[in-house]
Amino acid sequence: GQQLNQSPQSMFIQEGEDVSMNCTSSSIFNTWLWYKQDPGEGPVLLIALYKAGELTSNGRLTAQFGITRKDSFLNISASIPSDVGIYFCAGPQDVYGGATNKLIFGTGTLLAVQP
Amino acid sequence: DAGVTQSPTHLIKTRGQQVTLRCSPKSGHDTVSWYQQALGQGPQFIFQYYEEEERQRGNFPDRFSGHQFPNYSSELNVNALLLGDSALYLCASSLSPRGVWQYFGPGTRLTVL
């Protein structure tokens, strides 16, 4: 079945540093989503990507839909303490007959930011 | 505009018991999906409800069942609880069954002893 692998598993950085993380799949996804989850909370949608090669920004966050449609990247510039959390990539599972919103989630990247 | 709400926040049960979790979708949303998130893992899809019917299902046993009401709110029921059912249960709502923009609630933390 479709699986999403994220790297790195965790990152410990200083405030102000830039962050890069990625998500890879063995199969094609037609949509990529990036979520952030704070401790004890549900995931919050950050960015959605719909087209191969697409580059989309949301404030200090920039995400890219890989050309092969098997990967996606998330960058955070000038990190701040509130960026702390777990970042998940996700994509709708491919099913015969078309679109679905059954999401497959990645393994997550834990980000820790030291002030 | 209220987002997705879930109740209760926390729940402790013992093996073999049954549990019911509740979810109210974001205003204007008619589709509710349920996810299970074990500690240290990403959420896993349980099932989706639309028009009061289960539309899609993940790899979860029949012990997991649900319901959707005419006002679009939903319940997740788990029977014969196992220790492995301990997890954060997340509800997500969307504008339609094919809407990939899903908004998640804060979750219900279920502990099975």
Coordinates of C-alpha atoms in Angstrom, one line a residue:
Chain A
G1 CA 0.0 0.0 0.0
Q2 CA 0.9 3.6 -0.1
Q3 CA 3.3 4.8 2.6
L4 CA 5.0 8.1 3.3
N5 CA 8.4 8.4 4.9
Q6 CA 9.6 11.6 6.4
S7 CA 13.1 12.8 7.2
P8 CA 14.7 13.8 9.3
Q9 CA 12.9 12.1 12.2
S10 CA 13.7 15.0 14.5
M11 CA 15.6 18.3 14.4
F12 CA 17.0 20.4 17.2
I13 CA 17.9 23.9 16.0
Q14 CA 18.5 27.4 17.3
E15 CA 16.0 30.2 16.9
G16 CA 16.5 32.0 13.6
E17 CA 17.8 29.0 11.7
D18 CA 16.2 27.8 8.5
V19 CA 14.7 24.3 8.5
S20 CA 14.2 21.8 5.7
M21 CA 12.3 18.5 5.8
N22 CA 11.0 16.1 3.2
C23 CA 8.5 13.4 2.5
T24 CA 8.9 10.5 0.1
S25 CA 6.6 7.9 -1.2
S26 CA 7.0 4.7 -3.3
S27 CA 3.9 5.6 -5.3
I28 CA 2.5 8.8 -6.9
F29 CA 0.4 11.2 -5.0
N30 CA -1.8 13.8 -6.8
T31 CA -2.0 16.1 -3.8
W32 CA 0.4 16.8 -0.9
L33 CA -0.6 18.3 2.4
W34 CA 1.5 19.5 5.2
Y35 CA 0.2 19.6 8.8
K36 CA 1.6 20.7 12.1
Q37 CA 0.6 19.1 15.4
D38 CA 1.2 20.6 18.8
P39 CA 1.3 18.4 21.8
G40 CA -2.2 17.3 22.9
E41 CA -3.8 18.9 19.8
G42 CA -5.1 17.8 16.5
P43 CA -3.1 18.5 13.3
V44 CA -3.5 21.9 11.7
L45 CA -3.3 22.2 7.9
L46 CA -0.4 24.5 6.8
I47 CA -0.1 24.1 3.1
A48 CA -1.8 22.2 0.3
L49 CA -0.1 21.4 -3.1
Y50 CA -2.0 20.2 -6.2
K51 CA 0.4 20.2 -9.1
A52 CA 3.8 18.6 -9.8
G53 CA 6.5 21.3 -9.5
E54 CA 4.2 23.6 -7.6
L55 CA 5.9 25.9 -5.0
T56 CA 3.6 27.4 -2.4
S57 CA 4.2 29.7 0.6
N58 CA 2.4 30.5 3.8
G59 CA 4.3 33.2 5.7
R60 CA 7.7 31.7 6.6
L61 CA 6.7 28.3 5.3
T62 CA 7.4 27.2 1.8
A63 CA 6.4 23.8 0.4
Q64 CA 7.1 22.2 -3.0
F65 CA 5.4 19.3 -4.9
G66 CA 8.2 17.2 -6.3
I67 CA 8.4 16.7 -10.1
T68 CA 8.1 13.0 -9.9
R69 CA 5.0 13.3 -7.7
K70 CA 6.6 10.9 -5.2
D71 CA 8.0 13.6 -2.9
S72 CA 7.4 16.9 -1.3
F73 CA 9.5 19.4 0.7
L74 CA 8.8 21.8 3.5
N75 CA 11.0 24.7 4.4
I76 CA 10.7 27.0 7.4
S77 CA 12.7 30.2 7.4
A78 CA 13.9 32.1 10.4
S79 CA 12.5 29.6 12.9
I80 CA 10.9 30.9 16.1
P81 CA 10.0 29.0 19.4
S82 CA 6.4 28.6 18.4
D83 CA 7.5 26.5 15.4
V84 CA 8.0 23.7 17.8
G85 CA 5.8 20.7 17.1
I86 CA 5.5 17.6 14.8
Y87 CA 5.2 18.2 11.1
F88 CA 3.4 15.6 9.1
C89 CA 3.0 15.3 5.3
A90 CA -0.1 13.6 4.1
G91 CA -1.8 12.7 0.8
P92 CA -5.1 11.3 -0.3
Q93 CA -5.0 7.5 -0.9
D94 CA -5.2 6.6 -4.5
V95 CA -8.3 4.5 -5.2
Y96 CA -9.8 3.2 -8.4
G97 CA -12.5 5.6 -9.5
G98 CA -11.0 8.9 -8.6
A99 CA -10.7 11.3 -5.7
T100 CA -10.8 10.3 -2.1
N101 CA -10.1 12.2 1.0
K102 CA -8.8 9.2 2.9
L103 CA -5.5 10.6 4.0
I104 CA -2.3 8.7 4.4
F105 CA 0.0 10.4 6.9
G106 CA 3.8 10.3 7.0
T107 CA 5.9 9.3 10.0
G108 CA 6.4 12.9 11.2
T109 CA 9.3 15.2 11.8
L110 CA 9.7 16.5 15.4
L111 CA 11.1 20.1 15.4
A112 CA 12.6 21.6 18.6
V113 CA 13.7 25.2 18.6
Q114 CA 16.0 26.6 21.2
P115 CA 15.6 30.3 22.0
Chain B
D1 CA -17.1 30.2 13.7
A2 CA -16.5 27.1 15.8
G3 CA -14.1 24.6 14.5
V4 CA -14.3 20.9 14.9
T5 CA -15.1 19.9 18.5
Q6 CA -14.7 16.6 20.2
S7 CA -15.8 15.1 23.5
P8 CA -14.7 13.9 25.9
T9 CA -11.1 15.2 26.1
H10 CA -9.8 12.2 28.0
L11 CA -11.2 8.8 28.8
I12 CA -10.0 5.8 30.8
K13 CA -11.5 2.4 30.2
T14 CA -10.7 -1.2 31.1
R15 CA -10.2 -4.1 28.7
G16 CA -13.5 -5.4 27.3
Q17 CA -15.5 -2.3 27.9
Q18 CA -17.2 -0.2 25.2
V19 CA -16.6 3.5 24.5
T20 CA -18.4 6.2 22.5
L21 CA -16.6 9.3 21.3
R22 CA -18.4 12.3 19.8
C23 CA -17.5 14.9 17.2
S24 CA -19.2 18.1 15.8
P25 CA -17.9 19.2 12.4
K26 CA -16.8 22.7 11.4
S27 CA -19.8 24.8 10.4
G28 CA -20.7 24.2 6.8
H29 CA -19.0 20.8 6.6
D30 CA -21.0 17.7 5.9
T31 CA -18.3 15.0 5.9
V32 CA -16.7 13.5 9.0
S33 CA -13.6 11.2 9.1
W34 CA -12.2 9.5 12.1
Y35 CA -8.5 8.8 12.6
Q36 CA -6.5 6.8 15.3
Q37 CA -3.1 8.2 16.3
A38 CA -0.9 5.9 18.4
L39 CA 1.9 7.5 20.4
G40 CA 4.7 8.6 18.2
Q41 CA 2.9 7.8 14.9
G42 CA 0.9 9.6 12.3
P43 CA -2.9 9.4 12.3
Q44 CA -4.4 6.4 10.6
F45 CA -7.7 6.5 8.8
I46 CA -10.6 4.6 10.5
F47 CA -13.6 5.5 8.4
Q48 CA -15.6 8.4 6.8
Y49 CA -19.2 9.3 7.1
Y50 CA -21.3 11.3 4.6
E51 CA -25.1 11.5 4.4
E52 CA -25.3 9.4 7.5
E53 CA -23.6 6.4 5.9
E54 CA -20.1 5.0 6.1
R55 CA -18.5 5.7 2.8
Q56 CA -14.9 4.6 3.2
R57 CA -13.1 2.4 5.7
G58 CA -9.5 1.8 6.7
N59 CA -8.0 -1.4 8.0
F60 CA -9.8 -1.5 11.3
P61 CA -11.9 -4.4 12.7
D62 CA -15.6 -4.4 13.0
R63 CA -15.2 -3.5 16.7
F64 CA -14.9 0.0 15.4
S65 CA -18.2 1.4 14.2
G66 CA -19.7 4.8 13.8
H67 CA -22.8 6.9 13.2
Q68 CA -23.6 10.2 11.6
F69 CA -26.6 12.3 12.6
P70 CA -28.8 14.5 10.5
N71 CA -26.9 17.6 11.9
Y72 CA -23.7 16.1 10.5
S73 CA -22.2 15.3 14.0
S74 CA -20.7 11.9 14.4
E75 CA -20.0 9.2 16.9
L76 CA -17.2 6.6 17.0
N77 CA -17.9 3.4 19.0
V78 CA -15.3 0.9 20.0
N79 CA -16.5 -2.5 21.5
A80 CA -14.5 -5.0 23.4
L81 CA -11.6 -2.6 24.1
L82 CA -8.0 -3.9 23.9
L83 CA -4.9 -2.4 25.4
G84 CA -3.8 -1.6 21.9
D85 CA -6.8 0.7 21.4
S86 CA -5.1 3.2 23.6
A87 CA -4.5 6.2 21.4
L88 CA -5.6 9.8 20.4
Y89 CA -8.8 9.6 18.4
L90 CA -9.1 12.5 15.9
C91 CA -12.1 13.6 14.1
A92 CA -11.8 15.6 10.9
S93 CA -14.4 17.4 8.8
S94 CA -14.5 18.5 5.2
L95 CA -16.8 20.2 2.8
S96 CA -17.4 17.0 0.8
P97 CA -16.4 13.4 0.7
R98 CA -13.7 14.3 -1.8
G99 CA -12.5 17.4 0.0
V100 CA -8.8 17.0 0.8
W101 CA -8.9 20.1 3.0
Q102 CA -9.6 18.4 6.3
Y103 CA -9.9 20.3 9.6
F104 CA -9.1 18.3 12.7
G105 CA -10.5 18.5 16.2
P106 CA -8.3 18.4 19.3
G107 CA -8.9 14.7 19.7
T108 CA -10.0 12.4 22.5
R109 CA -7.2 10.6 24.4
L110 CA -8.4 7.1 25.2
T111 CA -6.4 5.0 27.7
V112 CA -7.3 1.3 28.1
L113 CA -6.1 -0.4 31.3

